[in-house]
Short mmCIF file of C-alpha atoms and ligand atoms in Angstrom, two decimals:
data_model
loop_
_atom_site.label_atom_id
_atom_site.label_comp_id
_atom_site.label_asym_id
_atom_site.label_seq_id
_atom_site.Cartn_x
_atom_site.Cartn_y
_atom_site.Cartn_z
CA MET A 1 176.42 107.99 44.39
CA VAL A 2 176.42 110.38 41.44
CA ASP A 3 174.24 109.79 38.40
CA ASN A 4 173.74 106.20 39.51
CA GLU A 5 177.48 105.57 39.49
CA CYS A 6 178.17 103.60 42.65
CA THR A 7 180.93 105.04 44.80
CA LEU A 8 179.64 103.79 48.16
CA CYS A 9 182.94 102.13 49.08
CA PRO A 10 186.62 102.72 48.29
CA ARG A 11 186.42 100.43 45.25
CA GLU A 12 184.54 103.28 43.51
CA CYS A 13 183.38 101.01 40.69
CA LYS A 14 181.23 103.82 39.21
CA VAL A 15 178.85 101.29 37.74
CA ASN A 16 175.12 101.76 37.39
CA ARG A 17 173.84 99.00 39.64
CA ASP A 18 170.42 99.18 38.03
CA ILE A 19 172.18 97.46 35.14
CA VAL A 20 175.28 95.65 36.44
CA ALA A 21 176.87 94.55 39.68
CA GLY A 22 180.07 96.07 40.97
CA TYR A 23 183.04 94.45 42.74
CA CYS A 24 180.76 93.61 45.68
CA GLY A 25 178.86 91.32 43.33
CA CYS A 26 175.54 93.06 43.92
CA ASP A 27 173.23 95.06 41.76
CA ASN A 28 170.52 97.26 43.23
CA LYS A 29 168.39 94.42 44.55
CA ILE A 30 168.76 93.70 48.25
CA ARG A 31 169.74 90.09 49.00
CA VAL A 32 169.69 88.52 52.46
CA ALA A 33 170.92 85.05 53.51
CA ARG A 34 169.75 84.87 57.11
CA ALA A 35 167.91 86.97 59.70
CA ALA A 36 167.88 85.52 63.22
CA LEU A 37 168.93 85.98 66.80
CA HIS A 38 172.69 85.50 67.03
CA PHE A 39 174.58 84.74 70.24
CA TRP A 40 178.19 84.84 69.11
CA GLU A 41 178.95 88.56 68.97
CA GLU A 42 180.67 90.37 71.84
CA PRO A 43 178.69 89.94 75.11
CA CYS A 44 177.55 93.59 75.11
CA ILE A 45 176.04 93.06 71.64
CA SER A 46 174.52 89.58 71.97
CA GLY A 47 173.62 89.62 75.66
CA GLU A 48 171.33 86.82 76.76
CA LYS A 49 168.53 87.70 74.36
CA GLY A 50 170.66 87.70 71.23
CA SER A 51 171.52 90.15 68.49
CA GLY A 52 168.98 90.52 65.67
CA THR A 53 171.43 89.70 62.93
CA VAL A 54 170.78 90.23 59.23
CA PHE A 55 173.40 88.68 56.95
CA PHE A 56 173.51 90.45 53.59
CA SER A 57 174.77 88.77 50.42
CA GLY A 58 177.85 90.06 48.62
CA CYS A 59 180.78 92.00 50.05
CA ASN A 60 182.97 94.92 49.03
CA LEU A 61 186.09 93.38 50.59
CA ARG A 62 185.94 89.62 49.92
CA CYS A 63 188.92 88.36 51.91
CA CYS A 64 190.35 85.11 50.58
CA TYR A 65 189.89 83.39 53.98
CA CYS A 66 186.31 84.61 54.64
CA GLN A 67 184.35 82.32 56.97
CA ASN A 68 181.13 83.56 55.34
CA TYR A 69 182.39 82.95 51.79
CA THR A 70 179.11 81.47 50.61
CA LEU A 71 177.65 84.96 51.14
CA SER A 72 180.58 87.23 50.42
CA HIS A 73 182.05 85.45 47.38
CA GLN A 74 179.23 83.23 46.17
CA ARG A 75 176.41 85.68 47.02
CA PHE A 76 174.06 83.09 48.47
CA GLY A 77 170.83 84.77 49.51
CA LYS A 78 167.32 85.70 48.54
CA GLU A 79 166.14 88.93 47.00
CA VAL A 80 163.94 90.94 49.37
CA SER A 81 162.02 94.17 48.83
CA SER A 82 162.61 97.27 50.94
CA GLU A 83 159.24 96.65 52.59
CA ARG A 84 160.18 93.08 53.49
CA LEU A 85 163.55 94.18 54.91
CA GLY A 86 161.71 96.62 57.17
CA GLU A 87 159.41 93.79 58.31
CA ILE A 88 162.45 91.59 59.00
CA PHE A 89 163.95 94.27 61.25
CA LEU A 90 160.68 94.62 63.20
CA GLU A 91 160.23 90.83 63.46
CA LEU A 92 163.68 90.57 65.05
CA GLN A 93 162.72 93.33 67.47
CA ASP A 94 159.54 91.40 68.34
CA LYS A 95 161.66 88.31 69.05
CA GLY A 96 163.42 90.28 71.79
CA ALA A 97 166.65 91.17 69.97
CA ASN A 98 168.95 93.61 71.74
CA ASN A 99 169.66 95.34 68.45
CA ILE A 100 169.46 95.10 64.67
CA ASN A 101 172.86 93.87 63.54
CA LEU A 102 173.58 94.60 59.87
CA VAL A 103 176.34 92.25 58.73
CA THR A 104 178.32 93.37 55.66
CA PRO A 105 175.96 96.25 54.88
CA THR A 106 178.34 98.65 53.06
CA HIS A 107 177.11 98.02 49.52
CA TYR A 108 173.48 98.48 50.62
CA VAL A 109 173.86 101.64 52.74
CA ASP A 110 171.64 103.83 50.55
CA LYS A 111 168.87 101.22 50.61
CA ILE A 112 169.15 100.47 54.33
CA ILE A 113 168.78 104.18 55.12
CA LYS A 114 165.48 104.29 53.22
CA VAL A 115 164.22 101.20 55.04
CA LEU A 116 165.16 102.67 58.42
CA ASP A 117 163.37 105.90 57.47
CA ASN A 118 160.22 103.89 56.73
CA ILE A 119 160.16 102.09 60.09
CA ARG A 120 161.70 104.83 62.23
CA LYS A 121 158.66 105.27 64.47
CA ASP A 122 158.40 101.53 65.22
CA LEU A 123 162.04 100.57 65.68
CA LYS A 124 163.08 101.09 69.30
CA ILE A 125 166.36 99.13 69.52
CA PRO A 126 169.86 100.23 68.45
CA VAL A 127 171.11 99.64 64.93
CA VAL A 128 174.56 98.03 64.58
CA TYR A 129 176.70 98.53 61.47
CA ASN A 130 178.90 95.42 61.35
CA CYS A 131 181.40 95.89 58.55
CA GLY A 132 184.73 94.63 57.24
CA GLY A 133 186.34 98.02 57.70
CA TYR A 134 186.83 98.98 54.03
CA GLU A 135 184.72 102.10 54.27
CA LYS A 136 184.57 105.64 52.90
CA ILE A 137 184.15 108.59 55.24
CA ASN A 138 181.34 110.03 53.11
CA THR A 139 179.38 106.79 53.35
CA ILE A 140 179.86 106.65 57.13
CA LYS A 141 178.63 110.26 57.36
CA MET A 142 175.38 109.16 55.66
CA LEU A 143 174.74 106.87 58.66
CA LYS A 144 174.85 109.62 61.28
CA ASP A 145 171.15 109.55 62.16
CA TYR A 146 170.65 105.84 61.52
CA VAL A 147 173.38 103.83 63.23
CA ASP A 148 174.04 103.68 66.99
CA ILE A 149 176.87 101.17 67.15
CA PHE A 150 179.69 100.44 64.74
CA LEU A 151 181.40 97.02 64.80
CA HIS A 152 184.40 98.04 62.75
CA ASP A 153 187.22 95.79 61.62
CA ILE A 154 190.80 96.93 61.32
CA LYS A 155 192.23 93.88 59.57
CA TYR A 156 195.58 95.01 58.20
CA TYR A 157 198.16 97.73 58.72
CA ASP A 158 200.45 96.53 55.97
CA ASN A 159 199.34 97.40 52.43
CA GLU A 160 200.95 94.33 50.88
CA ARG A 161 199.03 91.99 53.19
CA ALA A 162 195.82 93.89 52.47
CA PHE A 163 196.45 93.46 48.76
CA LYS A 164 197.43 89.81 49.03
CA TYR A 165 194.47 88.65 51.10
CA SER A 166 191.75 91.20 50.23
CA SER A 167 192.83 92.96 47.01
CA ALA A 168 192.62 96.27 48.90
CA PRO A 169 196.09 97.85 49.13
CA ASP A 170 194.64 101.07 50.56
CA TYR A 171 192.72 99.20 53.27
CA PHE A 172 194.41 100.69 56.32
CA LYS A 173 194.07 104.27 55.08
CA HIS A 174 190.32 103.86 54.67
CA SER A 175 189.74 101.74 57.75
CA SER A 176 191.64 104.15 60.02
CA GLU A 177 189.94 107.24 58.59
CA ALA A 178 186.54 105.59 58.93
CA VAL A 179 186.98 104.65 62.58
CA ASN A 180 187.68 108.27 63.48
CA GLU A 181 184.43 109.32 61.79
CA MET A 182 182.50 106.52 63.52
CA ILE A 183 183.73 107.65 66.93
CA ARG A 184 182.83 111.24 66.04
CA ILE A 185 179.27 110.11 65.21
CA THR A 186 178.59 107.89 68.23
CA GLY A 187 180.70 109.47 70.97
CA ASN A 188 182.17 107.29 73.72
CA PRO A 189 180.63 103.84 74.27
CA ILE A 190 177.49 103.70 76.40
CA ILE A 191 176.63 100.35 78.02
CA LYS A 192 173.55 99.90 80.21
CA ASP A 193 172.86 96.69 82.15
CA GLY A 194 175.61 95.01 80.16
CA ILE A 195 174.17 95.89 76.75
CA MET A 196 175.72 98.43 74.40
CA LYS A 197 173.51 101.34 73.37
CA LYS A 198 176.01 103.51 71.51
CA GLY A 199 179.63 103.50 70.49
CA VAL A 200 182.34 101.83 68.47
CA ILE A 201 183.85 98.38 68.87
CA ILE A 202 187.13 97.95 66.99
CA ARG A 203 187.62 94.33 66.01
CA HIS A 204 190.89 92.81 65.01
CA LEU A 205 191.29 89.18 64.00
CA VAL A 206 194.87 88.04 64.51
CA LEU A 207 196.00 86.07 61.44
CA PRO A 208 198.57 83.27 61.32
CA GLY A 209 201.95 84.83 60.60
CA GLY A 210 200.47 88.27 61.24
CA LYS A 211 201.43 89.16 64.79
CA GLU A 212 203.75 92.02 63.75
CA ASP A 213 200.98 93.52 61.63
CA SER A 214 198.56 93.16 64.56
CA MET A 215 201.03 94.96 66.82
CA SER A 216 201.34 97.80 64.28
CA ILE A 217 197.56 98.20 64.41
CA LEU A 218 197.64 98.27 68.22
CA ASN A 219 200.37 100.92 68.06
CA TRP A 220 198.26 103.04 65.74
CA ILE A 221 195.22 102.72 67.97
CA ASN A 222 197.30 103.62 71.02
CA HIS A 223 198.74 106.75 69.41
CA ASN A 224 195.66 107.99 67.60
CA LEU A 225 192.51 107.18 69.55
CA LYS A 226 191.50 108.15 73.07
CA LYS A 227 191.33 105.04 75.23
CA ASP A 228 187.78 105.71 76.42
CA SER A 229 186.43 106.36 72.90
CA TYR A 230 186.16 102.74 71.77
CA ILE A 231 186.07 99.12 72.92
CA LEU A 232 188.72 96.76 71.54
CA SER A 233 187.84 93.21 70.54
CA LEU A 234 190.95 91.16 69.88
CA MET A 235 189.90 87.95 68.17
CA ASN A 236 191.70 84.61 67.80
CA GLN A 237 188.98 82.64 66.02
CA TYR A 238 190.77 82.45 62.67
CA THR A 239 190.01 79.22 60.87
CA PRO A 240 191.33 78.62 57.35
CA TYR A 241 188.40 78.81 54.98
CA TYR A 242 187.86 79.09 51.25
CA LYS A 243 190.93 80.29 49.34
CA SER A 244 193.29 80.35 52.30
CA ILE A 245 194.52 77.08 50.79
CA GLU A 246 196.21 79.21 48.10
CA HIS A 247 198.34 80.92 50.76
CA PRO A 248 200.20 78.26 52.80
CA GLU A 249 201.20 80.78 55.49
CA ILE A 250 197.56 81.35 56.48
CA ASN A 251 196.29 77.86 55.72
CA ARG A 252 196.46 76.86 59.37
CA ARG A 253 195.05 77.86 62.74
CA LEU A 254 196.57 80.59 64.86
CA THR A 255 199.00 79.33 67.50
CA THR A 256 198.58 80.13 71.19
CA TYR A 257 202.03 81.79 71.08
CA GLU A 258 200.99 84.15 68.26
CA TYR A 259 197.78 85.23 69.94
CA GLU A 260 199.35 85.66 73.36
CA LYS A 261 202.15 87.76 71.90
CA VAL A 262 199.58 90.18 70.49
CA LEU A 263 197.40 90.01 73.59
CA ASN A 264 200.33 90.76 75.90
CA TYR A 265 201.32 93.69 73.71
CA ALA A 266 197.82 95.12 73.99
CA ILE A 267 198.04 94.78 77.76
CA GLU A 268 201.50 96.39 77.76
CA LEU A 269 200.06 99.39 75.89
CA GLY A 270 197.16 99.61 78.34
CA LEU A 271 194.58 98.69 75.68
CA THR A 272 192.53 96.65 78.11
CA ASN A 273 189.08 98.14 77.62
CA GLY A 274 187.52 95.31 75.67
CA TYR A 275 187.28 91.64 74.87
CA MET A 276 190.00 89.08 74.51
CA GLN A 277 188.99 85.64 73.27
CA GLU A 278 189.86 82.32 74.78
CA ARG A 279 191.70 79.81 72.64
CA SER A 280 188.64 77.55 72.61
CA SER A 281 186.71 80.16 70.65
CA ALA A 282 188.35 79.13 67.38
CA LYS A 283 185.42 76.95 66.37
CA LYS A 284 183.40 76.52 63.24
CA GLU A 285 180.17 76.98 65.26
CA TYR A 286 180.76 80.73 64.99
CA THR A 287 179.50 80.47 61.45
CA PRO A 288 175.72 79.94 61.39
CA GLU A 289 173.85 77.96 58.77
CA PHE A 290 172.94 80.18 55.85
CA ASP A 291 169.58 78.70 55.03
CA LEU A 292 167.38 81.78 54.50
CA THR A 293 166.07 81.56 58.09
CA GLY A 294 163.89 84.59 58.80
CA VAL A 295 164.08 85.88 55.24
S1 SF4 B 301 179.53 99.20 46.88
FE1 SF4 B 301 179.95 97.65 45.31
S2 SF4 B 301 179.56 98.64 43.32
FE2 SF4 B 301 179.67 100.26 44.89
S3 SF4 B 301 181.78 100.97 44.82
FE3 SF4 B 301 181.71 99.38 46.40
S4 SF4 B 301 182.20 97.44 45.38
FE4 SF4 B 301 181.73 98.96 43.79
#
């Protein structure tokens, strides 16, 4: 951020968000759609007590198939003050949450840091940065003393696919650079009694018609990251939402063959430190009701 020109993410809109919103759809007011215990993240994040998940409105990536499109594209949510956001974090901690899970936080990083500074002495649980992967290194560096766990997507290797589905042709460049910085910040994953305390989880959602792209991502991970420096979460829960109807090739569920092809390739490469989803996990229940609960 220079002279109020927002450059928090690779879009680099350079707008003054005191006056207008950028590509993410958000001005400088924090908006939240839901804050509640969530049980559908990876087991080391949700555990039995749940992850204290805060769903922010708006998004800097806005994939055409987003399952949370009412938030990301339509910006459903309620404006909250910095003070209220701090209270929300502490209320989730009081409810027994394993962590504070910030969902789509990129466009609010500067504000979240101030909130975490304000409640630093009272917040005892890890903070999770749960993003779509379209991140800038400089923004990730800002999180060094604030975030313990990164849930980082690597969605695309191919620039054309990244452009077609997320209008972000430089997605892989930024996502791959960011994951290296995240690992540098957190160090290798630390899990105690089944619950993650520090580290990076790399998520990849296999898309219909995208198994070759998924395998390119696995190749990159294999050649560029140390195997013990991250946990891999290979997801098959794709369900066609929102504007996927405009792209017939992704307007369907993933087939068992497609997912198993990618899964077997991961196993072949020895990328077995992580989570592989069962076919039955492709359900709409993964998407909670966005009804301002806890806000
Ligand atoms: S955070 Fe929003 S306004 Fe800032 S650069 Fe990214 S898309 Fe643009």
